[in-house]
XYZ file of C-alpha atoms in Angstrom:
380
model
C -78.426 -32.448 35.333
C -75.065 -33.937 36.403
C -75.491 -36.952 34.127
C -76.177 -34.695 31.199
C -73.023 -32.616 31.863
C -70.816 -35.702 32.035
C -72.142 -37.198 28.860
C -69.762 -36.985 25.917
C -71.274 -36.339 22.500
C -71.006 -39.289 20.142
C -70.244 -37.129 17.109
C -66.792 -35.889 18.404
C -63.698 -37.700 16.999
C -61.707 -39.761 19.461
C -57.900 -39.310 19.188
C -56.121 -42.611 19.639
C -53.443 -42.670 22.305
C -49.917 -43.263 20.936
C -46.888 -43.932 23.138
C -43.244 -44.801 22.606
C -43.870 -48.488 22.858
C -46.252 -48.360 19.894
C -43.674 -46.465 17.878
C -40.930 -48.969 18.675
C -43.279 -51.862 17.918
C -44.135 -50.290 14.576
C -40.489 -49.736 13.688
C -39.578 -53.244 14.724
C -42.086 -54.628 12.211
C -40.295 -52.584 9.523
C -36.782 -53.444 10.661
C -35.892 -55.275 7.453
C -36.890 -52.281 5.377
C -34.886 -49.927 7.611
C -31.798 -52.116 7.569
C -32.044 -52.639 3.817
C -32.397 -48.906 3.149
C -29.397 -48.102 5.373
C -27.283 -50.802 3.739
C -28.149 -49.574 0.278
C -27.365 -45.983 1.305
C -24.065 -47.060 2.843
C -22.996 -49.127 -0.145
C -24.132 -46.505 -2.651
C -22.417 -43.642 -0.850
C -19.270 -45.734 -0.426
C -19.142 -46.396 -4.155
C -19.716 -42.708 -4.903
C -17.061 -41.417 -2.482
C -14.533 -43.876 -3.871
C -14.984 -42.162 -7.231
C -14.469 -38.669 -5.796
C -11.032 -37.114 -6.471
C -8.649 -36.634 -3.566
C -7.540 -33.053 -2.847
C -4.549 -31.785 -0.886
C -4.429 -28.330 0.702
C -1.256 -26.219 0.966
C -1.236 -23.290 3.387
C 1.021 -20.291 3.825
C 0.701 -17.645 6.541
C 2.101 -14.129 6.495
C 1.721 -10.697 8.092
C 1.189 -7.456 6.186
C 3.972 -4.939 6.770
C 3.453 -1.249 7.351
C 4.032 1.165 4.428
C 6.141 3.155 6.902
C 8.941 0.726 6.043
C 9.104 2.378 2.620
C 8.775 5.984 3.793
C 12.081 7.835 3.241
C 11.319 10.477 5.901
C 11.024 7.745 8.538
C 13.787 5.521 7.194
C 16.337 8.357 7.133
C 15.440 9.675 10.556
C 13.412 12.733 9.565
C 10.132 11.517 11.029
C 8.861 12.254 14.532
C 8.249 8.552 15.227
C 9.966 5.312 14.333
C 8.466 3.310 11.418
C 6.028 0.549 12.356
C 6.941 -3.005 11.385
C 3.499 -4.615 11.144
C 0.565 -3.202 9.217
C -2.761 -2.095 10.652
C -6.285 -3.037 9.597
C -6.086 -0.908 6.457
C -2.860 -2.621 5.397
C -4.400 -6.055 5.992
C -7.477 -5.087 3.964
C -5.211 -3.884 1.153
C -3.412 -7.250 1.075
C -6.727 -9.126 1.126
C -8.002 -7.017 -1.767
C -4.870 -7.802 -3.765
C -5.255 -11.480 -2.886
C -8.755 -11.539 -4.371
C -7.975 -9.506 -7.479
C -8.442 -10.844 -11.006
C -4.892 -9.760 -11.787
C -3.549 -12.335 -9.332
C -5.970 -15.068 -10.450
C -5.240 -14.533 -14.153
C -1.499 -14.571 -13.440
C -1.788 -17.954 -11.698
C -4.044 -19.312 -14.449
C -1.524 -18.336 -17.120
C 1.534 -19.397 -15.133
C 0.295 -22.903 -14.322
C -1.822 -23.414 -17.457
C -4.903 -24.064 -15.363
C -7.193 -24.205 -18.399
C -5.611 -27.513 -19.323
C -5.220 -28.583 -15.714
C -8.932 -28.058 -14.974
C -9.960 -29.339 -18.417
C -11.680 -26.091 -19.427
C -11.913 -24.873 -23.013
C -9.833 -21.712 -23.177
C -11.459 -20.618 -26.451
C -14.954 -20.807 -24.985
C -16.734 -17.431 -24.604
C -17.191 -18.187 -20.909
C -13.880 -19.986 -20.483
C -12.315 -17.217 -18.387
C -15.374 -17.103 -16.134
C -15.373 -20.878 -15.620
C -11.637 -21.123 -14.886
C -11.821 -18.262 -12.393
C -14.833 -19.804 -10.674
C -13.167 -23.223 -10.527
C -9.970 -21.730 -9.130
C -11.812 -19.688 -6.497
C -13.520 -22.878 -5.376
C -10.075 -24.269 -4.526
C -8.562 -20.991 -3.286
C -9.136 -19.355 0.081
C -7.661 -16.249 1.702
C -8.645 -15.348 5.264
C -7.514 -13.190 8.160
C -6.728 -15.195 11.284
C -7.731 -14.177 14.794
C -4.142 -12.990 15.356
C -4.313 -10.571 12.392
C -2.222 -12.779 10.118
C -3.293 -13.705 6.587
C -3.649 -17.372 5.632
C -3.613 -18.375 1.970
C -4.820 -21.880 1.061
C -4.756 -23.748 -2.244
C -6.303 -27.146 -2.943
C -5.297 -29.436 -5.772
C -5.173 -33.129 -6.574
C -1.395 -32.827 -6.935
C 0.087 -31.959 -3.509
C 3.326 -30.618 -4.987
C 1.413 -28.373 -7.394
C -0.773 -27.088 -4.561
C 2.307 -26.031 -2.591
C 3.899 -24.430 -5.661
C 0.764 -22.431 -6.512
C 0.460 -21.256 -2.893
C 4.067 -20.035 -2.824
C 3.735 -18.367 -6.223
C 0.475 -16.669 -5.216
C 2.079 -15.370 -2.020
C 5.111 -14.025 -3.898
C 2.859 -12.361 -6.485
C 0.797 -10.729 -3.718
C 4.035 -9.397 -2.249
C 5.063 -8.075 -5.671
C 1.703 -6.386 -6.262
C 1.799 -4.872 -2.771
C 5.286 -3.523 -3.433
C 4.211 -2.125 -6.799
C 1.449 -0.082 -5.130
C 3.967 1.477 -2.754
C 6.559 1.934 -5.496
C 4.027 3.653 -7.726
C 3.512 6.239 -4.986
C 7.277 6.604 -4.627
C 7.647 6.968 -8.397
C 5.147 9.826 -8.425
C 7.101 11.504 -5.612
C 10.370 11.006 -7.524
C 8.824 12.541 -10.638
C 7.629 15.516 -8.585
C 11.067 16.027 -7.056
C 12.731 15.749 -10.479
C 10.415 18.411 -11.850
C 11.092 20.622 -8.825
C 14.840 20.166 -9.161
C 14.720 21.047 -12.869
C 12.563 24.101 -12.243
C 14.718 25.317 -9.363
C 17.921 24.772 -11.338
C 16.498 26.972 -14.085
C 15.431 29.550 -11.512
C 18.884 29.390 -9.911
C 20.503 29.941 -13.311
C 18.403 33.059 -13.908
C 19.250 34.392 -10.445
C 22.938 33.665 -10.983
C 22.993 35.494 -14.342
C 21.124 38.473 -12.881
C 23.418 38.610 -9.860
C 26.542 38.451 -12.005
C 25.208 41.243 -14.210
C 24.498 43.414 -11.159
C 27.935 42.725 -9.651
C 29.623 43.656 -12.924
C 27.480 46.751 -13.382
C 28.043 48.134 -9.882
C 31.404 46.537 -9.227
C 30.129 44.685 -6.169
C 31.704 41.299 -5.531
C 31.966 41.150 -1.759
C 29.472 43.447 -0.122
C 30.822 43.274 3.396
C 34.534 43.487 2.566
C 34.081 46.126 -0.133
C 31.864 48.255 2.086
C 34.460 48.265 4.853
C 37.436 48.826 2.532
C 35.824 51.635 0.508
C 34.624 53.447 3.594
C 38.021 53.133 5.267
C 39.866 54.170 2.112
C 37.605 57.194 1.583
C 38.053 58.252 5.190
C 41.847 57.868 4.967
C 41.988 59.764 1.673
C 39.833 62.544 3.076
C 42.126 62.883 6.092
C 45.202 63.014 3.842
C 43.503 65.615 1.646
C 42.623 67.794 4.611
C 46.149 67.477 5.959
C 47.687 68.362 2.588
C 45.376 71.342 2.186
C 46.326 72.599 5.642
C 50.013 72.349 4.856
C 49.474 74.081 1.499
C 47.707 76.982 3.199
C 50.543 77.246 5.728
C 53.199 77.378 3.056
C 51.197 79.927 1.058
C 50.980 82.198 4.108
C 54.776 82.144 4.638
C 55.539 83.664 1.293
C 57.302 83.062 -1.955
C 60.406 81.438 -0.520
C 58.353 78.245 -0.119
C 57.299 78.296 -3.737
C 58.684 74.826 -4.444
C 56.891 73.320 -1.443
C 53.705 75.116 -2.444
C 53.885 73.538 -5.919
C 54.462 70.075 -4.429
C 51.536 70.337 -2.028
C 49.286 71.775 -4.730
C 50.031 68.721 -6.861
C 49.467 66.406 -3.855
C 46.207 68.119 -3.009
C 44.988 67.877 -6.603
C 45.846 64.169 -6.707
C 44.110 63.501 -3.404
C 41.059 65.459 -4.531
C 40.875 63.350 -7.692
C 41.337 60.162 -5.701
C 38.725 61.239 -3.138
C 36.281 62.135 -5.916
C 36.692 58.726 -7.543
C 36.240 56.999 -4.192
C 33.021 58.939 -3.652
C 31.805 57.913 -7.082
C 32.616 54.284 -6.248
C 30.809 54.588 -2.936
C 27.765 56.117 -4.617
C 27.784 53.360 -7.241
C 28.275 50.743 -4.542
C 25.381 52.104 -2.483
C 23.123 52.329 -5.538
C 23.565 48.630 -6.349
C 23.981 47.280 -2.822
C 20.242 46.762 -2.137
C 19.652 44.893 -5.399
C 22.768 42.745 -4.991
C 21.814 41.846 -1.417
C 18.262 41.007 -2.519
C 19.346 38.721 -5.349
C 22.101 37.214 -3.225
C 19.555 36.258 -0.567
C 17.192 34.825 -3.198
C 20.067 32.910 -4.741
C 21.100 31.446 -1.389
C 17.512 30.473 -0.497
C 16.963 28.900 -3.921
C 20.269 27.045 -3.640
C 19.355 25.741 -0.160
C 15.910 24.632 -1.355
C 17.490 22.938 -4.370
C 19.952 21.091 -2.143
C 17.114 19.891 0.102
C 15.100 18.642 -2.884
C 18.148 16.868 -4.288
C 18.740 15.175 -0.936
C 15.088 14.068 -0.708
C 15.285 12.877 -4.313
C 18.290 10.727 -3.442
C 16.423 9.296 -0.454
C 13.353 8.433 -2.526
C 15.491 6.911 -5.266
C 17.382 4.827 -2.699
C 14.117 3.648 -1.136
C 12.616 2.937 -4.555
C 15.648 0.856 -5.561
C 15.663 -1.148 -2.327
C 13.665 -4.356 -1.910
C 11.299 -3.672 0.993
C 8.810 -6.579 1.313
C 5.100 -5.945 1.666
C 4.727 -8.979 3.930
C 6.501 -11.012 6.582
C 6.222 -14.735 5.927
C 5.440 -16.767 9.030
C 4.733 -20.168 7.495
C 5.916 -21.305 4.099
C 3.702 -23.462 1.866
C 5.046 -26.960 2.522
C 4.007 -29.992 0.493
C 0.843 -31.361 2.176
C 1.208 -34.899 3.487
C -2.450 -35.749 4.088
C -5.530 -35.117 2.035
C -7.899 -32.271 2.852
C -10.944 -33.942 1.327
C -13.082 -35.951 0.776
C -13.809 -37.311 4.256
C -15.147 -40.615 3.031
C -16.103 -42.089 6.397
C -18.079 -39.014 7.417
C -19.846 -38.900 4.052
C -20.875 -42.574 4.281
C -21.996 -42.236 7.907
C -23.881 -39.055 7.057
C -25.642 -40.721 4.134
C -26.600 -43.710 6.312
C -27.873 -41.455 9.101
C -29.948 -39.299 6.750
C -31.393 -42.434 5.091
C -32.203 -43.930 8.496
C -33.895 -40.707 9.626
C -36.028 -40.261 6.520
C -36.932 -43.971 6.489
C -38.226 -43.703 10.067
C -40.256 -40.622 9.205
C -41.667 -42.317 6.107
C -42.663 -45.456 8.013
C -44.353 -43.515 10.816
C -46.273 -41.394 8.321
C -47.315 -44.492 6.402
C -48.519 -46.260 9.547
C -50.340 -43.197 10.821
C -52.351 -42.671 7.647
C -52.628 -46.240 6.325
C -56.296 -46.491 7.380
C -57.346 -43.244 5.775
C -59.571 -43.548 2.755
C -57.696 -41.117 0.552
C -60.227 -41.520 -2.235
C -63.022 -40.357 0.034
C -60.882 -37.501 1.343
C -60.107 -36.459 -2.199
C -63.787 -36.519 -3.146
C -64.668 -34.486 -0.061
C -66.776 -37.195 1.644
């Protein structure tokens, strides 16, 4: 029973044992092929990389500024907090969006005549698409780990690369400013409309107030009220005194006839004067409420108009000033060394890849060299 258990069936395939020594021995037999393949790959890749154009990369780094720098309320001390200098994530995203816009790319294409520079047919139906795609392949805009923005341009001409980078940065700054200025322009237009409307309203109030003052004879409510009241009181006292004296003279008889006539005339004059003063007081009181109401409205409208005019001046001053949308940290200097191609790495990479695939090919060939592929194909 034990002999039968230890017996191995003859029909099972036996897997040959392969170790590292066999592999090295196999590769050593093919060393000429391996060396030849690597040499050909090295020479071929060297010839190819020598034909590749050399590119130079110009870089410029800048920070996005906060829109608070262009806010009149903060600039002129009306805000609760001081304006921030550097922008936040939203401001950085806005600058990155501008940096990737077709408006910027088309401006650079037109400015530097990149159709001719990249040898692209401008009249082709897809010419704009091809020139944009080619430019974007040489253009890169990224946010650094310190929240700065780095703009990079590659070109075969190092001086042109630096010039395009500086021009692109300046255009981004201009477009960023235009977004802020467009908001300011809308505010200025709103303030202008408000000022015009309030000036018209103030004119109507002024005309109405003047008409009321003329109608009721009210020009200084406080002074006139005091003077008319005092004058009426004084006149009334004089009238009462004159009447008392007249009665006294009348009681004494006819020998005071001349004095009686004088005091009768004085009393009549004071009565007329007192009556007119009462009429003036009644007229004054009738129009006082309306005059005070329109005076208050006029003063409030005038104050509001003055505030709007002051804000308008602030917005116009801010709009006219040159407040940058970025703070430049590193200017785009002329690159001194090439950015690509890395010829040595390309050649070494080509040789390594050739060496690797040659080894794999040789090992596969040796492993299956004894297989009857015709029989396998026929299913035998």
